[in-house]
């Protein structure tokens, strides 16, 4: 057992290198890692391998800010670092306007694995590479074999975005989508539009599971949201008059709640 003084020193050192994002605390995860290693004492498991595995996931998440994908938002689940929730907003192409939820399930042996993480769309997507029954995205075109230190989760997220702009016909899993795209483009586009329209409705559905990191959306409420919208448009217009690059965020620092930043007059 670690002494209180030892735990305090360990926490202080970790806090210098592990930032937190809202309610998602890397330090909190690291503390759980330490507790888990203590619980493994006397077993055949190697505590250091647990640290390597979960710290690798922390590093993977940190890589996302260096490889941002427009319109894509991802966060690890609060209950486990091996599931990441995601939502993608399609801004152009035949899927323009679509809002699709997905989740990434990472193998428990990560990063010591050759199996690629699994991507499943929770919102139905009519696409050649998406299984119409399970919603799983076929990743073989990009990751036939997962290679440690070569492949990263940010690459998966980049690939997710790319499939909505480039319909592929290799390793197809939805034969109907493939056939219609090649022989009846009009019907293919009609079904794509149907899934896009459906996604705009389903985005407001209740979460499939109770997790504080699951993305939740509310329908537009003019009384609540209009003042924030007006300020965003105002600041956006003002930014065009400035030569300095600006980024606008309407999330209060330390919070995961959209539109939580106070009004500024």
GROMACS .gro file of C-alpha atoms in nm:
model
  265
    1UNK     CA    1   0.000   0.000   0.000
    2UNK     CA    2   0.121   0.351  -0.079
    3UNK     CA    3   0.143   0.596   0.204
    4UNK     CA    4  -0.063   0.919   0.189
    5UNK     CA    5   0.255   1.123   0.146
    6UNK     CA    6   0.365   0.906  -0.145
    7UNK     CA    7   0.024   0.940  -0.312
    8UNK     CA    8   0.033   1.316  -0.270
    9UNK     CA    9   0.375   1.346  -0.434
   10UNK     CA   10   0.270   1.120  -0.719
   11UNK     CA   11  -0.046   1.324  -0.783
   12UNK     CA   12   0.142   1.653  -0.782
   13UNK     CA   13   0.393   1.529  -1.038
   14UNK     CA   14   0.123   1.393  -1.266
   15UNK     CA   15  -0.079   1.713  -1.253
   16UNK     CA   16   0.207   1.898  -1.424
   17UNK     CA   17   0.189   1.686  -1.737
   18UNK     CA   18  -0.169   1.561  -1.759
   19UNK     CA   19  -0.424   1.829  -1.852
   20UNK     CA   20  -0.798   1.793  -1.808
   21UNK     CA   21  -1.071   1.858  -2.062
   22UNK     CA   22  -1.389   1.958  -1.884
   23UNK     CA   23  -1.516   1.666  -1.680
   24UNK     CA   24  -1.271   1.433  -1.855
   25UNK     CA   25  -0.968   1.430  -1.629
   26UNK     CA   26  -0.646   1.268  -1.746
   27UNK     CA   27  -0.523   1.294  -1.390
   28UNK     CA   28  -0.834   1.112  -1.269
   29UNK     CA   29  -0.774   0.839  -1.524
   30UNK     CA   30  -0.412   0.809  -1.414
   31UNK     CA   31  -0.521   0.773  -1.052
   32UNK     CA   32  -0.752   0.489  -1.156
   33UNK     CA   33  -0.460   0.332  -1.339
   34UNK     CA   34  -0.254   0.341  -1.021
   35UNK     CA   35  -0.538   0.189  -0.820
   36UNK     CA   36  -0.579  -0.084  -1.078
   37UNK     CA   37  -0.209  -0.170  -1.066
   38UNK     CA   38  -0.232  -0.206  -0.687
   39UNK     CA   39  -0.533  -0.437  -0.728
   40UNK     CA   40  -0.326  -0.656  -0.960
   41UNK     CA   41  -0.067  -0.728  -0.692
   42UNK     CA   42  -0.017  -1.102  -0.655
   43UNK     CA   43  -0.181  -1.182  -0.991
   44UNK     CA   44  -0.026  -1.286  -1.322
   45UNK     CA   45  -0.104  -0.947  -1.475
   46UNK     CA   46   0.184  -0.703  -1.515
   47UNK     CA   47   0.092  -0.365  -1.363
   48UNK     CA   48   0.331  -0.176  -1.591
   49UNK     CA   49   0.145  -0.306  -1.900
   50UNK     CA   50  -0.176  -0.148  -1.768
   51UNK     CA   51   0.002   0.186  -1.738
   52UNK     CA   52   0.139   0.157  -2.092
   53UNK     CA   53  -0.202   0.065  -2.235
   54UNK     CA   54  -0.404   0.340  -2.075
   55UNK     CA   55  -0.135   0.605  -2.102
   56UNK     CA   56  -0.124   0.521  -2.474
   57UNK     CA   57  -0.492   0.612  -2.491
   58UNK     CA   58  -0.423   0.942  -2.319
   59UNK     CA   59  -0.156   1.013  -2.581
   60UNK     CA   60  -0.395   0.916  -2.861
   61UNK     CA   61  -0.655   1.162  -2.734
   62UNK     CA   62  -0.395   1.438  -2.706
   63UNK     CA   63  -0.298   1.377  -3.070
   64UNK     CA   64  -0.647   1.481  -3.181
   65UNK     CA   65  -0.577   1.848  -3.117
   66UNK     CA   66  -0.281   1.828  -3.356
   67UNK     CA   67  -0.494   1.662  -3.625
   68UNK     CA   68  -0.836   1.830  -3.602
   69UNK     CA   69  -1.109   1.728  -3.844
   70UNK     CA   70  -1.366   2.000  -3.926
   71UNK     CA   71  -1.714   1.911  -3.809
   72UNK     CA   72  -1.605   1.607  -3.606
   73UNK     CA   73  -1.628   1.590  -3.226
   74UNK     CA   74  -1.494   1.300  -3.019
   75UNK     CA   75  -1.452   1.230  -2.648
   76UNK     CA   76  -1.373   0.915  -2.445
   77UNK     CA   77  -1.658   0.773  -2.239
   78UNK     CA   78  -1.653   0.863  -1.871
   79UNK     CA   79  -1.685   0.499  -1.770
   80UNK     CA   80  -1.406   0.353  -1.982
   81UNK     CA   81  -1.124   0.492  -2.198
   82UNK     CA   82  -1.178   0.207  -2.445
   83UNK     CA   83  -1.498   0.359  -2.588
   84UNK     CA   84  -1.501   0.699  -2.757
   85UNK     CA   85  -1.821   0.879  -2.848
   86UNK     CA   86  -1.829   1.081  -3.168
   87UNK     CA   87  -2.055   1.293  -3.385
   88UNK     CA   88  -1.986   1.424  -3.734
   89UNK     CA   89  -2.154   1.716  -3.911
   90UNK     CA   90  -2.127   1.684  -4.291
   91UNK     CA   91  -2.078   2.025  -4.454
   92UNK     CA   92  -2.055   1.939  -4.823
   93UNK     CA   93  -2.108   1.662  -5.078
   94UNK     CA   94  -2.406   1.431  -5.127
   95UNK     CA   95  -2.433   1.378  -4.748
   96UNK     CA   96  -2.436   1.753  -4.676
   97UNK     CA   97  -2.643   1.838  -4.371
   98UNK     CA   98  -2.612   1.493  -4.217
   99UNK     CA   99  -2.541   1.459  -3.845
  100UNK     CA  100  -2.421   1.110  -3.764
  101UNK     CA  101  -2.335   0.965  -3.425
  102UNK     CA  102  -2.068   0.699  -3.401
  103UNK     CA  103  -1.860   0.525  -3.140
  104UNK     CA  104  -1.509   0.388  -3.154
  105UNK     CA  105  -1.444   0.070  -2.954
  106UNK     CA  106  -1.076   0.015  -2.882
  107UNK     CA  107  -0.938  -0.337  -2.814
  108UNK     CA  108  -0.857  -0.403  -2.449
  109UNK     CA  109  -0.506  -0.504  -2.555
  110UNK     CA  110  -0.436  -0.163  -2.715
  111UNK     CA  111  -0.169  -0.067  -2.816
  112UNK     CA  112  -0.033  -0.425  -2.819
  113UNK     CA  113  -0.271  -0.542  -3.088
  114UNK     CA  114  -0.299  -0.602  -3.460
  115UNK     CA  115  -0.678  -0.566  -3.456
  116UNK     CA  116  -0.809  -0.228  -3.564
  117UNK     CA  117  -1.046  -0.039  -3.333
  118UNK     CA  118  -1.409  -0.081  -3.438
  119UNK     CA  119  -1.630   0.205  -3.562
  120UNK     CA  120  -2.008   0.169  -3.540
  121UNK     CA  121  -2.254   0.437  -3.651
  122UNK     CA  122  -2.540   0.476  -3.407
  123UNK     CA  123  -2.726   0.684  -3.666
  124UNK     CA  124  -2.822   0.478  -3.976
  125UNK     CA  125  -2.596   0.562  -4.272
  126UNK     CA  126  -2.669   0.450  -4.629
  127UNK     CA  127  -2.318   0.392  -4.761
  128UNK     CA  128  -2.124   0.123  -4.944
  129UNK     CA  129  -1.885   0.073  -4.651
  130UNK     CA  130  -2.140   0.076  -4.368
  131UNK     CA  131  -2.316  -0.246  -4.271
  132UNK     CA  132  -2.691  -0.171  -4.300
  133UNK     CA  133  -2.772  -0.407  -4.011
  134UNK     CA  134  -2.502  -0.339  -3.752
  135UNK     CA  135  -2.388   0.010  -3.857
  136UNK     CA  136  -2.024  -0.101  -3.850
  137UNK     CA  137  -1.786   0.082  -4.083
  138UNK     CA  138  -1.550  -0.138  -4.285
  139UNK     CA  139  -1.202  -0.003  -4.218
  140UNK     CA  140  -1.007  -0.254  -4.428
  141UNK     CA  141  -0.945  -0.007  -4.711
  142UNK     CA  142  -0.740   0.204  -4.473
  143UNK     CA  143  -0.632  -0.033  -4.193
  144UNK     CA  144  -0.603  -0.392  -4.307
  145UNK     CA  145  -0.375  -0.456  -4.009
  146UNK     CA  146  -0.327  -0.227  -3.712
  147UNK     CA  147   0.037  -0.141  -3.657
  148UNK     CA  148   0.157   0.008  -3.332
  149UNK     CA  149   0.342   0.341  -3.362
  150UNK     CA  150   0.227   0.365  -3.726
  151UNK     CA  151  -0.152   0.380  -3.698
  152UNK     CA  152  -0.338   0.618  -3.470
  153UNK     CA  153  -0.698   0.683  -3.377
  154UNK     CA  154  -0.689   1.030  -3.532
  155UNK     CA  155  -0.635   0.854  -3.866
  156UNK     CA  156  -0.956   0.658  -3.812
  157UNK     CA  157  -1.144   0.981  -3.745
  158UNK     CA  158  -0.997   1.134  -4.060
  159UNK     CA  159  -1.108   0.828  -4.256
  160UNK     CA  160  -1.461   0.851  -4.113
  161UNK     CA  161  -1.489   1.203  -4.251
  162UNK     CA  162  -1.344   1.105  -4.588
  163UNK     CA  163  -1.602   0.834  -4.666
  164UNK     CA  164  -1.877   1.096  -4.686
  165UNK     CA  165  -1.694   1.276  -4.965
  166UNK     CA  166  -1.569   0.975  -5.162
  167UNK     CA  167  -1.799   0.675  -5.200
  168UNK     CA  168  -1.574   0.369  -5.235
  169UNK     CA  169  -1.629   0.037  -5.410
  170UNK     CA  170  -1.354  -0.175  -5.253
  171UNK     CA  171  -1.443  -0.405  -4.961
  172UNK     CA  172  -1.808  -0.308  -4.998
  173UNK     CA  173  -2.046  -0.429  -4.724
  174UNK     CA  174  -2.372  -0.276  -4.850
  175UNK     CA  175  -2.426  -0.435  -5.191
  176UNK     CA  176  -2.750  -0.247  -5.247
  177UNK     CA  177  -2.578   0.089  -5.203
  178UNK     CA  178  -2.307  -0.023  -5.443
  179UNK     CA  179  -2.553  -0.142  -5.706
  180UNK     CA  180  -2.768   0.171  -5.692
  181UNK     CA  181  -2.470   0.404  -5.701
  182UNK     CA  182  -2.347   0.235  -6.020
  183UNK     CA  183  -2.678   0.168  -6.199
  184UNK     CA  184  -2.939   0.407  -6.055
  185UNK     CA  185  -2.771   0.721  -5.929
  186UNK     CA  186  -3.101   0.902  -5.880
  187UNK     CA  187  -3.235   0.635  -5.645
  188UNK     CA  188  -2.900   0.621  -5.462
  189UNK     CA  189  -2.909   0.997  -5.399
  190UNK     CA  190  -3.270   0.972  -5.286
  191UNK     CA  191  -3.182   0.714  -5.021
  192UNK     CA  192  -2.879   0.918  -4.914
  193UNK     CA  193  -3.105   1.221  -4.867
  194UNK     CA  194  -3.345   1.008  -4.664
  195UNK     CA  195  -3.067   0.905  -4.424
  196UNK     CA  196  -2.949   1.267  -4.400
  197UNK     CA  197  -3.301   1.390  -4.316
  198UNK     CA  198  -3.344   1.107  -4.068
  199UNK     CA  199  -3.017   1.197  -3.896
  200UNK     CA  200  -3.141   1.550  -3.828
  201UNK     CA  201  -3.438   1.409  -3.638
  202UNK     CA  202  -3.259   1.132  -3.452
  203UNK     CA  203  -2.988   1.362  -3.319
  204UNK     CA  204  -3.235   1.477  -3.050
  205UNK     CA  205  -3.313   1.125  -2.928
  206UNK     CA  206  -3.227   1.029  -2.572
  207UNK     CA  207  -2.883   0.871  -2.516
  208UNK     CA  208  -2.854   0.497  -2.568
  209UNK     CA  209  -2.676   0.477  -2.233
  210UNK     CA  210  -2.619   0.688  -1.927
  211UNK     CA  211  -2.273   0.840  -1.960
  212UNK     CA  212  -2.194   1.203  -1.878
  213UNK     CA  213  -1.971   1.227  -2.187
  214UNK     CA  214  -2.236   1.113  -2.433
  215UNK     CA  215  -2.321   1.395  -2.675
  216UNK     CA  216  -2.671   1.530  -2.608
  217UNK     CA  217  -2.848   1.788  -2.825
  218UNK     CA  218  -3.154   2.004  -2.759
  219UNK     CA  219  -3.381   2.149  -3.024
  220UNK     CA  220  -3.339   2.521  -3.090
  221UNK     CA  221  -3.513   2.730  -2.826
  222UNK     CA  222  -3.527   3.092  -2.938
  223UNK     CA  223  -3.554   3.231  -2.587
  224UNK     CA  224  -3.252   3.035  -2.465
  225UNK     CA  225  -3.030   3.006  -2.772
  226UNK     CA  226  -3.100   3.316  -2.984
  227UNK     CA  227  -2.890   3.557  -2.771
  228UNK     CA  228  -2.591   3.324  -2.802
  229UNK     CA  229  -2.646   3.286  -3.175
  230UNK     CA  230  -2.660   3.664  -3.220
  231UNK     CA  231  -2.332   3.707  -3.030
  232UNK     CA  232  -2.163   3.434  -3.232
  233UNK     CA  233  -2.267   3.600  -3.559
  234UNK     CA  234  -2.162   3.939  -3.427
  235UNK     CA  235  -1.818   3.818  -3.319
  236UNK     CA  236  -1.777   3.629  -3.645
  237UNK     CA  237  -1.850   3.946  -3.842
  238UNK     CA  238  -1.606   4.146  -3.629
  239UNK     CA  239  -1.334   3.887  -3.682
  240UNK     CA  240  -1.341   3.958  -4.056
  241UNK     CA  241  -1.243   4.318  -3.982
  242UNK     CA  242  -0.935   4.208  -3.788
  243UNK     CA  243  -0.608   4.094  -3.942
  244UNK     CA  244  -0.539   3.870  -3.644
  245UNK     CA  245  -0.664   3.509  -3.659
  246UNK     CA  246  -0.932   3.432  -3.403
  247UNK     CA  247  -1.109   3.128  -3.271
  248UNK     CA  248  -1.456   3.156  -3.120
  249UNK     CA  249  -1.569   2.915  -2.851
  250UNK     CA  250  -1.902   2.931  -2.675
  251UNK     CA  251  -1.808   2.674  -2.414
  252UNK     CA  252  -1.709   2.788  -2.069
  253UNK     CA  253  -1.347   2.688  -1.990
  254UNK     CA  254  -1.353   2.369  -1.784
  255UNK     CA  255  -1.701   2.273  -1.906
  256UNK     CA  256  -1.833   2.029  -2.167
  257UNK     CA  257  -2.169   2.205  -2.194
  258UNK     CA  258  -2.232   2.378  -2.531
  259UNK     CA  259  -2.328   2.747  -2.516
  260UNK     CA  260  -2.217   2.762  -2.152
  261UNK     CA  261  -1.996   3.069  -2.199
  262UNK     CA  262  -2.157   3.378  -2.038
  263UNK     CA  263  -2.298   3.653  -2.256
  264UNK     CA  264  -2.056   3.939  -2.318
  265UNK     CA  265  -2.189   4.287  -2.379
   0.00000   0.00000   0.00000
